[in-house]
Amino acid sequence: MFHFRVDGKSFPNNYGQVAREGLEDIKFNKYRYGHFLVSSRYDRAPILEFGEGLSEFYLTGWKAMLQAEKILGIRNPKLKRIYYIWLTAWFEFEGKRKKIVIHSHLTTQWSNTEEFIIKGKRRNMKQNKN
C-alpha cells in the first residue's frame, strides 16, 4: 500500500497529523492524499485499489492495533499481515504466541487465523457456485 500527497507538499512524518488530515478531507470532500495497492501475485491485476484520500488501513489501522493490544494483553502487537478482501481489509496482529484477525471497521474479530482463512475460502466457494 502506497500513500502520497496530491497537493505537491511533502508527506508528513507524523502519523497522527496524516490521520487527522485524512479524516478532515473526508468531512470536507477535499483530498490532500491518494493511495494505491499493488499486488505481488501473478494471478491478479497488479493494482488492486487506488483512490483519493487515505486508505482504510491508514485511517483505521491504529484503532485495530489498540483493540489487539487489549485482546492479546501486550503493548504494540506486531502487524503480521493485511488480508485485502475487496473492498475491505482485515488486520492480523501477533503477540505472546497468539494471533488475532480484526476487521478494519472493528466490527468482527477472529482469534484463530487458520479459522478465518478456512471460513473465507468456504464463503468464496459458495459465492462462486451461485
mmCIF file of C-alpha atoms in Angstrom:
data_model
loop_
_atom_site.group_PDB
_atom_site.id
_atom_site.type_symbol
_atom_site.label_atom_id
_atom_site.label_comp_id
_atom_site.label_asym_id
_atom_site.label_seq_id
_atom_site.Cartn_x
_atom_site.Cartn_y
_atom_site.Cartn_z
ATOM 1 C CA MET A 1 0.000 0.000 0.000
ATOM 2 C CA PHE A 2 1.427 3.343 -1.033
ATOM 3 C CA HIS A 3 0.212 6.685 0.280
ATOM 4 C CA PHE A 4 1.212 10.036 -1.197
ATOM 5 C CA ARG A 5 0.336 13.735 -1.202
ATOM 6 C CA VAL A 6 -1.531 15.098 -4.213
ATOM 7 C CA ASP A 7 -1.077 18.784 -3.357
ATOM 8 C CA GLY A 8 2.688 18.939 -4.022
ATOM 9 C CA LYS A 9 3.722 19.064 -0.348
ATOM 10 C CA SER A 10 5.930 16.529 1.431
ATOM 11 C CA PHE A 11 4.275 13.586 3.156
ATOM 12 C CA PRO A 12 4.397 14.293 6.932
ATOM 13 C CA ASN A 13 6.420 12.038 9.258
ATOM 14 C CA ASN A 14 3.731 12.308 11.928
ATOM 15 C CA TYR A 15 1.086 9.562 11.616
ATOM 16 C CA GLY A 16 -1.346 11.463 13.844
ATOM 17 C CA GLN A 17 -1.194 14.522 11.614
ATOM 18 C CA VAL A 18 -1.770 12.471 8.474
ATOM 19 C CA ALA A 19 -4.710 10.572 10.008
ATOM 20 C CA ARG A 20 -6.251 13.812 11.321
ATOM 21 C CA GLU A 21 -5.912 15.490 7.912
ATOM 22 C CA GLY A 22 -7.301 12.390 6.209
ATOM 23 C CA LEU A 23 -10.414 12.473 8.376
ATOM 24 C CA GLU A 24 -10.806 16.212 7.710
ATOM 25 C CA ASP A 25 -10.519 15.511 3.986
ATOM 26 C CA ILE A 26 -13.406 13.052 4.167
ATOM 27 C CA LYS A 27 -15.524 15.562 6.080
ATOM 28 C CA PHE A 28 -14.948 18.366 3.559
ATOM 29 C CA ASN A 29 -14.628 16.162 0.421
ATOM 30 C CA LYS A 30 -11.271 17.778 -0.418
ATOM 31 C CA TYR A 31 -8.339 15.390 -0.586
ATOM 32 C CA ARG A 32 -4.667 16.068 0.172
ATOM 33 C CA TYR A 33 -3.712 12.408 -0.142
ATOM 34 C CA GLY A 34 -4.051 9.479 -2.511
ATOM 35 C CA HIS A 35 -3.253 5.789 -2.291
ATOM 36 C CA PHE A 36 -2.825 2.635 -4.339
ATOM 37 C CA LEU A 37 -2.384 -1.032 -3.509
ATOM 38 C CA VAL A 38 -0.037 -3.152 -5.589
ATOM 39 C CA SER A 39 -0.425 -6.930 -5.693
ATOM 40 C CA SER A 40 2.551 -9.243 -5.522
ATOM 41 C CA ARG A 41 0.652 -12.154 -7.041
ATOM 42 C CA TYR A 42 0.716 -13.360 -10.623
ATOM 43 C CA ASP A 43 -2.963 -14.336 -10.713
ATOM 44 C CA ARG A 44 -4.328 -10.823 -10.110
ATOM 45 C CA ALA A 45 -4.117 -7.421 -11.679
ATOM 46 C CA PRO A 46 -1.073 -5.500 -10.419
ATOM 47 C CA ILE A 47 -3.069 -2.587 -8.975
ATOM 48 C CA LEU A 48 -5.898 -3.816 -6.749
ATOM 49 C CA GLU A 49 -7.101 -0.484 -5.383
ATOM 50 C CA PHE A 50 -6.474 3.208 -5.851
ATOM 51 C CA GLY A 51 -8.255 6.322 -4.778
ATOM 52 C CA GLU A 52 -8.365 9.799 -3.388
ATOM 53 C CA GLY A 53 -7.753 10.132 0.308
ATOM 54 C CA LEU A 54 -6.061 7.737 2.670
ATOM 55 C CA SER A 55 -6.695 4.020 2.589
ATOM 56 C CA GLU A 56 -8.901 2.205 5.053
ATOM 57 C CA PHE A 57 -5.719 0.754 6.584
ATOM 58 C CA TYR A 58 -4.214 4.162 7.251
ATOM 59 C CA LEU A 59 -7.391 5.542 8.801
ATOM 60 C CA THR A 60 -8.368 2.557 10.970
ATOM 61 C CA GLY A 61 -5.200 0.506 11.488
ATOM 62 C CA TRP A 62 -4.266 2.263 14.719
ATOM 63 C CA LYS A 63 -7.705 1.546 16.213
ATOM 64 C CA ALA A 64 -7.354 -2.115 15.291
ATOM 65 C CA MET A 65 -3.930 -2.161 16.963
ATOM 66 C CA LEU A 66 -5.410 -0.732 20.181
ATOM 67 C CA GLN A 67 -8.071 -3.447 20.134
ATOM 68 C CA ALA A 68 -5.407 -6.105 19.524
ATOM 69 C CA GLU A 69 -3.402 -4.765 22.499
ATOM 70 C CA LYS A 70 -6.376 -5.350 24.793
ATOM 71 C CA ILE A 71 -7.152 -8.810 23.450
ATOM 72 C CA LEU A 72 -3.553 -10.069 23.290
ATOM 73 C CA GLY A 73 -2.583 -8.371 26.551
ATOM 74 C CA ILE A 74 0.552 -6.666 25.207
ATOM 75 C CA ARG A 75 1.643 -3.228 24.057
ATOM 76 C CA ASN A 76 2.417 -2.677 20.373
ATOM 77 C CA PRO A 77 1.476 -6.056 18.899
ATOM 78 C CA LYS A 78 3.164 -6.828 15.604
ATOM 79 C CA LEU A 79 1.111 -6.323 12.455
ATOM 80 C CA LYS A 80 1.876 -9.561 10.607
ATOM 81 C CA ARG A 81 -0.399 -9.359 7.612
ATOM 82 C CA ILE A 82 -3.191 -7.412 5.986
ATOM 83 C CA TYR A 83 -5.840 -9.503 4.264
ATOM 84 C CA TYR A 84 -7.314 -7.437 1.482
ATOM 85 C CA ILE A 85 -10.720 -8.861 0.627
ATOM 86 C CA TRP A 86 -12.232 -6.454 -1.832
ATOM 87 C CA LEU A 87 -13.407 -3.805 -0.743
ATOM 88 C CA THR A 88 -12.287 -4.133 2.833
ATOM 89 C CA ALA A 89 -9.279 -5.117 4.921
ATOM 90 C CA TRP A 90 -8.569 -7.410 7.860
ATOM 91 C CA PHE A 91 -5.506 -6.928 10.083
ATOM 92 C CA GLU A 92 -3.627 -9.851 11.597
ATOM 93 C CA PHE A 93 -1.738 -8.964 14.785
ATOM 94 C CA GLU A 94 0.585 -11.219 16.740
ATOM 95 C CA GLY A 95 1.945 -11.233 20.269
ATOM 96 C CA LYS A 96 2.640 -13.651 23.122
ATOM 97 C CA ARG A 97 2.468 -16.554 20.638
ATOM 98 C CA LYS A 98 -1.152 -15.659 19.852
ATOM 99 C CA LYS A 99 -2.672 -14.182 16.699
ATOM 100 C CA ILE A 100 -5.863 -12.274 16.124
ATOM 101 C CA VAL A 101 -7.526 -11.032 12.932
ATOM 102 C CA ILE A 102 -9.548 -7.818 13.223
ATOM 103 C CA HIS A 103 -11.826 -6.280 10.587
ATOM 104 C CA SER A 104 -10.936 -2.721 9.620
ATOM 105 C CA HIS A 105 -14.359 -1.493 10.724
ATOM 106 C CA LEU A 106 -13.684 -3.124 14.124
ATOM 107 C CA THR A 107 -16.984 -4.988 13.992
ATOM 108 C CA THR A 108 -15.596 -8.531 13.730
ATOM 109 C CA GLN A 109 -12.588 -10.346 15.070
ATOM 110 C CA TRP A 110 -11.190 -13.849 14.789
ATOM 111 C CA SER A 111 -8.954 -15.277 17.478
ATOM 112 C CA ASN A 112 -7.725 -18.007 15.164
ATOM 113 C CA THR A 113 -6.073 -17.056 11.876
ATOM 114 C CA GLU A 114 -6.484 -20.515 10.366
ATOM 115 C CA GLU A 115 -10.241 -20.491 11.060
ATOM 116 C CA PHE A 116 -10.511 -17.049 9.424
ATOM 117 C CA ILE A 117 -8.797 -18.334 6.266
ATOM 118 C CA ILE A 118 -10.827 -21.571 6.101
ATOM 119 C CA LYS A 119 -14.188 -19.800 6.573
ATOM 120 C CA GLY A 120 -13.215 -17.204 3.959
ATOM 121 C CA LYS A 121 -12.408 -19.919 1.417
ATOM 122 C CA ARG A 122 -15.730 -21.665 2.097
ATOM 123 C CA ARG A 123 -17.624 -18.391 1.661
ATOM 124 C CA ASN A 124 -15.871 -17.733 -1.674
ATOM 125 C CA MET A 125 -16.642 -21.247 -2.897
ATOM 126 C CA LYS A 126 -20.361 -20.775 -2.104
ATOM 127 C CA GLN A 127 -20.441 -17.419 -3.922
ATOM 128 C CA ASN A 128 -18.718 -18.901 -6.971
ATOM 129 C CA LYS A 129 -21.316 -21.709 -7.207
ATOM 130 C CA ASN A 130 -24.219 -19.226 -7.372
#
